[in-house]
Coordinates of C-alpha atoms and ligand atoms in Angstrom, one line a residue:
M1 CA 16.6 30.5 5.9
T2 CA 15.4 30.1 2.3
E3 CA 17.1 27.2 0.5
M4 CA 18.9 28.2 -2.7
L5 CA 17.3 26.6 -5.7
A6 CA 19.3 25.5 -8.7
P7 CA 18.5 27.9 -11.6
V8 CA 16.7 26.4 -14.6
D9 CA 19.5 24.8 -16.7
H10 CA 18.4 25.6 -20.3
S11 CA 20.9 23.4 -22.1
A12 CA 19.9 20.4 -19.9
L13 CA 16.3 21.1 -20.6
A14 CA 16.9 21.4 -24.3
Q15 CA 18.6 18.0 -24.2
L16 CA 15.7 16.5 -22.3
R17 CA 13.2 18.0 -24.8
A18 CA 15.1 16.5 -27.7
E19 CA 15.0 12.9 -26.4
F20 CA 11.8 12.8 -24.3
R21 CA 8.8 11.0 -26.0
G22 CA 6.2 11.7 -23.3
A23 CA 5.0 15.0 -22.0
L24 CA 6.9 17.6 -19.9
V25 CA 4.7 19.6 -17.7
H26 CA 5.9 22.8 -16.1
P27 CA 4.5 25.2 -13.4
G28 CA 2.0 27.4 -15.1
D29 CA 1.0 24.8 -17.8
A30 CA -2.7 24.1 -17.9
E31 CA -2.2 20.5 -16.8
F32 CA 0.2 21.2 -14.0
D33 CA -2.1 21.2 -11.0
R34 CA -3.8 18.0 -12.2
V35 CA -0.6 16.0 -12.7
R36 CA 1.2 17.2 -9.6
A37 CA -1.7 16.2 -7.3
V38 CA -1.4 13.0 -5.3
W39 CA -4.1 11.0 -3.5
N40 CA -3.6 12.5 -0.1
G41 CA -4.8 16.1 -0.3
M42 CA -2.5 17.1 2.6
H43 CA 0.5 17.2 0.2
D44 CA 0.0 20.3 -1.9
R45 CA 3.5 20.5 -3.4
S46 CA 4.9 22.2 -6.5
P47 CA 7.6 20.3 -8.4
H48 CA 10.0 21.9 -10.8
L49 CA 8.9 19.7 -13.6
V50 CA 6.6 16.7 -14.1
A51 CA 8.1 14.3 -16.6
R52 CA 5.2 12.2 -17.9
C53 CA 7.1 9.2 -19.2
V54 CA 6.0 6.7 -21.8
G55 CA 8.9 4.2 -21.5
A56 CA 12.1 3.3 -19.8
P57 CA 14.2 5.6 -22.1
D58 CA 12.1 8.6 -20.9
V59 CA 12.7 7.7 -17.3
A60 CA 16.5 7.5 -18.0
A61 CA 16.4 10.9 -19.8
A62 CA 14.5 12.5 -16.8
L63 CA 17.1 11.1 -14.4
R64 CA 19.9 12.5 -16.5
Y65 CA 18.2 15.8 -16.6
A66 CA 17.7 16.0 -12.9
A67 CA 21.4 15.2 -12.3
A68 CA 22.5 17.9 -14.8
A69 CA 20.1 20.4 -13.4
G70 CA 20.9 19.6 -9.7
R71 CA 17.3 18.7 -8.9
A72 CA 16.0 16.1 -6.5
V73 CA 13.9 13.3 -8.0
T74 CA 10.6 11.8 -6.9
V75 CA 8.8 8.8 -8.6
R76 CA 5.0 8.6 -9.0
G77 CA 3.4 5.2 -9.6
G78 CA -0.2 5.5 -8.5
G79 CA 0.3 8.5 -6.3
H80 CA -1.3 6.8 -3.3
N81 CA 1.4 6.9 -0.7
V82 CA -0.1 8.5 2.4
A83 CA 3.2 10.3 3.1
G84 CA 3.0 11.9 -0.4
T85 CA 6.5 10.7 -1.3
A86 CA 5.7 10.9 -5.0
V87 CA 5.9 14.7 -5.1
A88 CA 8.2 17.3 -3.6
D89 CA 8.6 21.0 -4.0
E90 CA 11.1 22.0 -6.7
A91 CA 12.0 18.3 -7.6
V92 CA 11.7 16.5 -10.9
M93 CA 8.7 14.2 -10.6
I94 CA 9.1 11.1 -12.7
D95 CA 5.4 10.4 -13.4
L96 CA 4.7 6.9 -14.7
S97 CA 0.9 7.3 -14.9
L98 CA 0.8 7.2 -18.7
M99 CA 2.4 3.7 -18.6
R100 CA -0.4 1.4 -17.7
Q101 CA -0.4 -1.5 -20.2
V102 CA -0.7 -5.1 -19.0
R103 CA 0.2 -8.2 -21.1
V104 CA -1.0 -11.6 -19.7
D105 CA 0.5 -14.9 -20.6
P106 CA -2.1 -17.4 -19.5
E107 CA 0.1 -20.4 -20.4
A108 CA 3.1 -19.2 -18.4
L109 CA 0.8 -17.8 -15.6
T110 CA 2.5 -14.5 -15.7
A111 CA 1.6 -10.9 -16.4
E112 CA 3.9 -8.0 -17.5
A113 CA 2.6 -4.8 -16.0
D114 CA 4.0 -1.3 -16.8
G115 CA 5.3 0.7 -13.9
G116 CA 2.4 3.1 -13.7
C117 CA -0.4 0.5 -13.5
L118 CA -3.1 0.8 -10.9
L119 CA -4.2 -2.5 -9.3
G120 CA -7.5 -2.3 -11.3
D121 CA -5.5 -2.3 -14.5
V122 CA -3.9 -5.6 -13.5
D123 CA -7.1 -7.1 -12.2
A124 CA -9.0 -6.2 -15.4
A125 CA -6.4 -7.9 -17.6
T126 CA -5.7 -11.0 -15.5
T127 CA -9.3 -11.9 -14.4
A128 CA -10.3 -12.1 -18.0
H129 CA -8.3 -15.3 -17.9
G130 CA -9.5 -16.4 -14.5
L131 CA -6.2 -15.4 -13.0
A132 CA -5.0 -12.7 -10.5
C133 CA -1.9 -11.5 -8.8
P134 CA -2.6 -11.0 -5.1
A135 CA -2.5 -7.3 -4.3
G136 CA -4.2 -4.6 -2.2
V137 CA -7.8 -3.9 -1.5
V138 CA -8.4 -0.6 -3.3
S139 CA -8.2 -0.8 -7.1
H140 CA -6.9 2.8 -7.6
T141 CA -3.7 2.0 -5.6
G142 CA -0.5 2.0 -7.6
L143 CA 1.0 -1.4 -8.4
A144 CA 4.5 -0.1 -8.2
G145 CA 4.6 1.4 -4.7
L146 CA 2.5 -1.4 -3.3
T147 CA 4.7 -4.2 -4.8
L148 CA 8.0 -2.6 -3.9
G149 CA 6.9 -2.2 -0.3
G150 CA 5.2 -5.6 0.1
G151 CA 1.6 -5.8 -0.8
Y152 CA -1.1 -7.1 1.7
G153 CA -4.5 -7.9 0.4
W154 CA -7.4 -10.3 0.3
L155 CA -5.4 -13.1 -1.2
A156 CA -2.2 -12.7 0.9
R157 CA -3.1 -15.4 3.4
T158 CA -3.9 -17.8 0.5
W159 CA -0.9 -17.1 -1.8
G160 CA 1.4 -14.6 -0.1
L161 CA 2.3 -10.9 -0.7
T162 CA 2.5 -9.1 -4.0
C163 CA 6.2 -8.8 -3.7
D164 CA 6.4 -12.6 -3.4
H165 CA 4.9 -12.8 -6.9
L166 CA 7.5 -10.5 -8.5
V167 CA 9.4 -12.7 -11.0
S168 CA 11.5 -10.1 -12.7
A169 CA 11.5 -6.3 -13.3
E170 CA 12.8 -3.8 -15.8
V171 CA 14.6 -1.2 -13.8
V172 CA 16.1 2.2 -14.7
L173 CA 18.9 2.8 -12.3
A174 CA 19.8 6.1 -10.9
D175 CA 22.6 6.7 -13.5
G176 CA 20.0 6.2 -16.3
S177 CA 21.2 2.6 -17.3
I178 CA 18.4 0.1 -17.8
V179 CA 18.7 -3.4 -16.4
E180 CA 16.6 -6.5 -16.0
A181 CA 16.4 -7.9 -12.4
S182 CA 15.6 -11.6 -12.3
E183 CA 16.9 -14.8 -10.7
E184 CA 19.5 -14.9 -13.5
S185 CA 20.4 -11.2 -13.8
H186 CA 21.0 -8.9 -10.8
P187 CA 19.3 -11.4 -8.4
E188 CA 20.3 -9.4 -5.4
L189 CA 18.5 -6.3 -6.9
L190 CA 15.4 -8.5 -7.3
W191 CA 15.6 -9.5 -3.6
G192 CA 15.7 -5.8 -2.7
L193 CA 12.8 -4.9 -5.0
R194 CA 10.7 -7.5 -3.1
G195 CA 9.8 -5.2 -0.2
G196 CA 12.7 -2.8 0.0
G197 CA 10.6 0.2 -1.2
G198 CA 11.4 2.4 -4.2
N199 CA 15.1 2.8 -3.1
L200 CA 17.0 0.9 -5.8
G201 CA 15.8 2.1 -9.2
V202 CA 12.7 3.1 -11.1
V203 CA 10.7 0.0 -12.1
T204 CA 9.2 0.4 -15.6
R205 CA 7.9 -3.2 -15.9
F206 CA 6.9 -5.8 -13.4
T207 CA 6.6 -9.4 -14.4
L208 CA 4.2 -11.1 -11.9
R209 CA 3.3 -14.6 -11.2
L210 CA -0.5 -15.3 -11.4
R211 CA -2.8 -17.5 -9.4
P212 CA -6.2 -19.0 -10.3
V213 CA -9.3 -17.1 -9.0
G214 CA -12.9 -17.9 -9.1
E215 CA -16.1 -16.7 -7.4
V216 CA -15.6 -15.3 -3.9
F217 CA -17.9 -15.7 -1.0
H218 CA -18.1 -12.4 0.9
R219 CA -19.9 -11.8 4.2
T220 CA -20.1 -8.7 6.4
G221 CA -21.7 -8.1 9.7
V222 CA -22.2 -5.0 11.9
F223 CA -22.1 -4.9 15.7
P224 CA -22.9 -2.0 18.1
L225 CA -19.8 -0.6 19.8
D226 CA -20.8 -1.9 23.2
Q227 CA -20.8 -5.4 21.8
A228 CA -17.5 -5.0 20.1
P229 CA -15.3 -6.6 22.9
A230 CA -17.4 -9.9 22.7
A231 CA -17.5 -9.8 18.9
L232 CA -13.7 -9.3 18.8
A233 CA -13.1 -12.1 21.1
R234 CA -15.0 -14.3 18.7
Y235 CA -13.1 -12.7 15.7
R236 CA -9.8 -13.6 17.3
E237 CA -10.8 -17.2 17.9
F238 CA -12.2 -17.5 14.4
A239 CA -9.4 -15.8 12.5
E240 CA -6.6 -17.6 14.2
A241 CA -8.2 -21.0 13.5
Q242 CA -8.8 -20.6 9.8
D243 CA -7.0 -22.2 6.9
N244 CA -5.3 -20.1 4.2
A245 CA -8.4 -19.8 2.0
M246 CA -10.2 -17.6 4.5
H247 CA -9.3 -13.9 5.2
A248 CA -11.2 -12.1 8.0
V249 CA -10.8 -8.4 8.7
G250 CA -12.4 -5.8 11.0
T251 CA -13.1 -2.1 10.9
L252 CA -14.3 0.3 13.6
K253 CA -16.0 3.3 11.9
V254 CA -19.2 5.3 11.8
A255 CA -22.0 3.1 10.3
G256 CA -23.4 4.2 7.0
Q257 CA -26.9 4.3 5.7
Q258 CA -26.9 0.9 3.9
E259 CA -30.3 -0.9 4.2
W260 CA -28.7 -3.9 5.9
V261 CA -27.4 -1.7 8.7
P262 CA -30.1 -1.5 11.5
A263 CA -31.5 2.1 11.6
E264 CA -30.5 2.6 15.2
L265 CA -26.8 2.0 14.4
R266 CA -26.6 4.3 11.4
G267 CA -24.5 7.3 12.1
T268 CA -23.0 5.8 15.3
P269 CA -19.5 4.2 15.7
A270 CA -19.8 0.5 15.2
L271 CA -17.7 -2.6 14.5
F272 CA -17.8 -4.2 11.0
L273 CA -16.4 -7.7 10.5
T274 CA -15.9 -9.1 7.0
A275 CA -14.8 -12.6 5.8
A276 CA -13.8 -13.5 2.3
W277 CA -13.7 -17.2 1.6
F278 CA -11.8 -18.4 -1.5
G279 CA -12.7 -22.1 -1.2
E280 CA -15.9 -23.7 -2.5
A281 CA -18.5 -20.9 -2.5
A282 CA -21.3 -23.2 -1.3
E283 CA -19.3 -23.8 1.9
G284 CA -19.2 -20.1 2.6
P285 CA -22.2 -19.7 4.9
A286 CA -21.3 -22.7 7.2
R287 CA -17.6 -21.7 7.2
T288 CA -18.4 -18.2 8.5
D289 CA -21.5 -18.6 10.7
A290 CA -19.4 -18.6 13.9
L291 CA -18.1 -15.1 13.2
F292 CA -21.5 -13.5 12.5
E293 CA -24.0 -15.3 14.7
R294 CA -24.6 -12.3 17.0
A295 CA -24.4 -9.6 14.3
A296 CA -27.0 -6.9 14.4
G297 CA -27.2 -6.9 10.6
G298 CA -25.3 -8.1 7.7
R299 CA -24.9 -9.0 4.1
T300 CA -23.8 -12.0 2.1
Q301 CA -22.6 -11.8 -1.5
L302 CA -21.0 -14.0 -4.2
M303 CA -18.8 -11.9 -6.3
S304 CA -16.0 -12.0 -8.8
Y305 CA -12.5 -11.3 -7.7
A306 CA -12.5 -8.0 -9.7
Q307 CA -15.6 -6.9 -7.8
L308 CA -14.0 -7.8 -4.5
Q309 CA -11.0 -5.7 -5.4
A310 CA -13.1 -2.7 -6.2
L311 CA -15.3 -2.8 -3.0
G312 CA -13.1 -0.3 -1.2
D313 CA -12.8 2.2 -4.0
F314 CA -15.3 4.7 -2.9
G315 CA -14.4 4.9 0.8
E316 CA -11.0 6.6 0.3
P317 CA -11.3 9.1 -2.6
H318 CA -8.5 11.2 -4.1
G319 CA -8.1 14.7 -2.7
H320 CA -9.4 14.2 0.8
R321 CA -7.0 14.8 3.7
Y322 CA -5.5 11.7 5.3
F323 CA -3.3 10.8 8.3
T324 CA -2.4 7.2 9.1
K325 CA -0.5 5.5 11.8
S326 CA -0.1 1.8 11.7
C327 CA 1.5 -1.0 13.8
Y328 CA 1.8 -4.7 14.0
L329 CA 0.2 -6.3 17.1
T330 CA 1.2 -9.5 18.9
E331 CA -2.4 -10.3 19.9
L332 CA -6.0 -9.1 19.9
S333 CA -6.6 -9.8 23.5
E334 CA -8.8 -7.8 25.9
G335 CA -6.1 -5.1 26.5
P336 CA -5.7 -3.9 22.8
V337 CA -9.4 -4.4 22.2
E338 CA -10.3 -2.0 25.0
Q339 CA -7.9 0.6 23.5
L340 CA -9.3 0.1 20.0
V341 CA -12.9 0.6 21.3
E342 CA -11.8 3.7 23.2
S343 CA -10.3 5.2 20.0
A344 CA -13.5 4.3 18.1
R345 CA -15.5 6.3 20.7
Q346 CA -13.4 9.3 19.8
L347 CA -13.5 9.0 16.0
P348 CA -12.6 12.6 14.8
S349 CA -14.7 12.5 11.7
T350 CA -17.4 10.4 10.1
L351 CA -14.9 9.2 7.4
S352 CA -12.1 8.0 9.8
A353 CA -11.6 4.3 10.5
I354 CA -9.6 1.8 12.4
D355 CA -8.7 -1.3 10.4
F356 CA -7.2 -4.5 11.7
E357 CA -6.7 -8.0 10.3
Y358 CA -5.1 -11.3 11.3
L359 CA -2.2 -12.0 8.8
R360 CA -0.1 -15.1 8.9
G361 CA -1.1 -17.9 6.5
A362 CA 1.0 -17.9 3.3
I363 CA 2.6 -14.6 4.3
S364 CA 4.6 -16.4 7.0
D365 CA 4.5 -20.0 5.7
D366 CA 8.0 -19.5 4.2
P367 CA 9.9 -17.4 6.7
G368 CA 13.0 -17.6 4.6
A369 CA 11.3 -16.2 1.5
D370 CA 13.8 -14.6 -0.8
A371 CA 12.6 -11.0 -0.3
A372 CA 13.7 -7.9 1.6
F373 CA 10.2 -7.7 3.1
P374 CA 10.5 -8.0 6.9
R375 CA 8.5 -9.4 9.8
R376 CA 6.4 -12.0 8.0
D377 CA 5.4 -13.5 11.3
A378 CA 3.6 -10.5 12.6
P379 CA 0.2 -11.8 13.7
Y380 CA -2.0 -8.7 13.3
I381 CA -1.7 -5.4 11.5
C382 CA -3.7 -2.4 12.7
T383 CA -4.1 1.0 10.9
V384 CA -5.7 4.1 12.6
S385 CA -6.6 6.3 9.6
A386 CA -8.1 9.7 9.9
Q387 CA -9.9 11.1 6.9
W388 CA -11.4 14.5 6.6
T389 CA -11.8 17.5 4.2
D390 CA -11.5 20.7 6.3
P391 CA -7.8 21.9 6.8
A392 CA -9.0 23.4 10.1
E393 CA -9.3 19.8 11.4
D394 CA -5.7 18.7 10.5
A395 CA -4.2 18.9 14.0
A396 CA -7.1 17.1 15.7
C397 CA -7.3 14.3 13.1
A398 CA -3.6 13.7 13.1
A399 CA -3.5 13.7 16.9
W400 CA -6.3 11.1 17.1
S401 CA -4.4 8.8 14.7
R402 CA -1.2 9.1 16.6
T403 CA -2.8 8.5 20.0
G404 CA -4.7 5.5 18.6
V405 CA -1.5 3.7 17.8
E406 CA 0.4 5.0 20.8
R407 CA -2.1 3.5 23.2
L408 CA -1.5 0.1 21.6
T409 CA 2.2 0.2 22.6
P410 CA 2.2 -2.6 25.1
W411 CA 1.0 -5.1 22.5
Q412 CA 3.0 -3.9 19.5
F413 CA 5.0 -6.5 17.7
G414 CA 7.7 -4.0 16.6
G415 CA 8.6 -2.6 13.2
A416 CA 5.8 -1.5 10.9
Y417 CA 4.6 -1.9 7.3
V418 CA 6.9 0.4 5.2
N419 CA 4.0 1.4 2.9
Y420 CA 2.0 2.8 5.8
L421 CA 4.7 5.0 7.3
Q422 CA 3.9 8.7 7.7
D423 CA 6.0 11.3 9.6
E424 CA 8.1 8.9 11.6
A425 CA 11.0 9.6 13.9
P426 CA 14.5 9.1 12.5
G427 CA 15.6 5.5 12.6
K428 CA 12.1 4.1 11.9
V429 CA 13.0 2.7 8.5
A430 CA 16.0 0.8 10.1
E431 CA 13.6 -0.5 12.8
V432 CA 11.1 -1.6 10.0
Y433 CA 13.7 -3.8 8.3
G434 CA 15.8 -4.9 11.3
S435 CA 19.6 -4.6 11.2
E436 CA 20.4 -7.5 9.0
R437 CA 18.0 -6.6 6.2
Y438 CA 18.7 -2.9 6.5
E439 CA 22.5 -3.5 6.1
R440 CA 21.8 -5.7 3.1
L441 CA 19.6 -3.0 1.5
A442 CA 22.2 -0.3 2.3
A443 CA 24.8 -2.4 0.5
L444 CA 22.5 -2.6 -2.5
K445 CA 21.9 1.2 -2.3
D446 CA 25.7 1.6 -2.4
R447 CA 25.9 -0.5 -5.6
Y448 CA 22.8 0.7 -7.4
D449 CA 22.2 4.3 -6.2
P450 CA 25.4 5.4 -4.3
Q451 CA 24.5 9.2 -4.6
N452 CA 21.0 8.5 -3.1
V453 CA 19.3 10.0 -6.1
L454 CA 16.1 8.0 -5.2
A455 CA 15.6 9.6 -1.8
G456 CA 11.9 10.5 -2.1
N457 CA 10.8 7.4 -0.3
Q458 CA 11.2 5.7 3.1
N459 CA 14.9 6.1 2.6
I460 CA 17.6 3.5 3.0
A461 CA 20.8 5.5 3.3
P462 CA 23.8 4.1 1.3
A463 CA 26.3 2.6 3.8
T464 CA 29.1 4.8 2.4
R465 CA 27.2 8.0 3.0
R466 CA 26.3 7.5 6.6
Ligands
FAD501 P1 3.1 6.5 -5.1 O1 2.7 7.5 -4.1 O2 3.0 6.8 -6.5 O3 4.6 6.1 -4.8 C1 5.1 5.9 -3.5 C2 6.6 5.6 -3.5 O4 6.8 4.4 -4.2 C3 7.3 6.6 -4.3 O5 7.7 7.7 -3.5 C4 8.5 5.8 -4.8 O6 9.5 5.8 -3.8 C5 7.9 4.5 -5.0 N1 7.6 4.2 -6.4 C6 6.4 4.4 -7.0 N2 6.4 3.9 -8.2 C7 7.7 3.4 -8.4 C8 8.3 2.8 -9.5 N3 7.7 2.5 -10.6 N4 9.6 2.4 -9.3 C9 10.3 2.7 -8.2 N5 9.7 3.3 -7.1 C10 8.4 3.6 -7.3 N6 -1.0 -1.4 0.8 C11 -1.1 -2.7 0.9 O7 -0.2 -3.4 1.0 N7 -2.4 -3.3 0.8 C12 -3.5 -2.6 0.7 O8 -4.6 -3.2 0.7 C13 -3.4 -1.2 0.6 N8 -4.5 -0.4 0.5 C14 -4.4 0.9 0.3 C15 -5.5 1.7 0.1 C16 -5.4 3.0 0.0 C17 -6.7 3.8 -0.2 C18 -4.1 3.6 0.0 C19 -4.0 5.1 -0.1 C20 -3.0 2.9 0.2 C21 -3.1 1.5 0.4 N9 -2.0 0.7 0.6 C22 -2.1 -0.6 0.7 C23 -0.7 1.3 0.7 C24 0.1 1.4 -0.6 O9 0.8 0.1 -0.7 C25 1.1 2.5 -0.6 O10 0.4 3.7 -0.5 C26 1.9 2.5 -1.9 O11 3.0 3.4 -1.7 C27 1.1 2.9 -3.1 O12 1.8 2.8 -4.3 P2 1.7 4.0 -5.4 O13 2.5 3.5 -6.5 O14 0.3 4.3 -5.6 O15 2.4 5.2 -4.6

């Protein structure tokens, strides 16, 4: 059955045109295909209108227009969400990508970042002052979606999640009103913005707490796949014994052509281990030797924090096809390692990868942190990410990713990271948050978005509409 679409409401559109300061892009306009595109090339969707906002009043006007015209709404920060939730057919896309200013207050150790900032925008502004807000590992990721869902990254073990650094926010609510969420004003809304996803309002400005950053010691080693079980046993021992200034991660993927990768490993599935040390740089080699002593090849670098943040930028470009499944793990013992290595033997494309990392540290140091973000005590996170370019490979790549996480079932910690959810079974979002947090978020949804206007996300259903 074809769903009936609301006809274009010309008077509502005229009202929007009269008050909107940004750009309104319609199907057929020259820019339409460019502005509707999101990072994951799997999501080729055609919105009714892309409202390219330049401030909170534009967001409010677009929300009012969508209500008057009977259209669904999606919100685009950086457009990176793997599930493509920023765009939907026939919806009004509230596009914040023209709003990317960052204002740093080095005395107060805070930054104000507009709702469409990419992580690289924030890093460029803050590192000029020797400061940073902990965030994700690819600089073209959107700050908004990442912060609202949590925000893991290189500094998370040292300082905590991005959402833990959210001091206050300017929020356009579903009815178009504009509020400030802070400890003093709408504190419960602030709690929900710290990890509850984009469910409660459109954030047009984030005020973030900053931390000092200096030079980073960065070391990577490569291991042949048949030596991965032994190397991963050492990784487990190493990662779990470190203090918060060390973050060590692993990836199973096809080795590239870098000169430090031994020729016989290039083009074959291999294990890469990486450590970033945020303490005294001179201590880096001795601090990391145990992890890399049997590596087949490797590289050591001193780099700025901004360089570290951009290291992952080229591996996951816009427009490729992606399918990701992710889970938390209780342990990285022989059982899950065997399964991970098996998945690596079956990599469906040269671009696909399995990433895992030991978490804890500052993420879990304060289990009562005042945030909706759940499961801070998860020991490991693992992501099985297929990446490819030919649509004919869609089914095989998605199946590999699904199987890769399913075979880890006996060691799963439960829940998942909301920002890595893709096509999940009903009830997954409730499982992610656990019943207490979910009910608290549903009560917030009742208060701030009772009609569930902001449903283009990993949705928290308002309690009164269930
Ligand atoms: P978008 O696709 O623009 O938006 C996703 C959803 O967020 C929207 O549907 C909406 O519900 C909500 N939203 C966006 N902007 C706003 C806003 N201003 N106000 C209210 N709601 C909004 N995550 C990590 O934690 N750490 C990482 O290191 C990390 N690395 C990544 C690397 C890559 C290559 C990719 C693709 C993703 C990575 N992620 C990481 C996941 C990332 O956190 C999510 O994809 C996140 O949704 C991206 O935010 P975005 O603004 O770009 O997303």
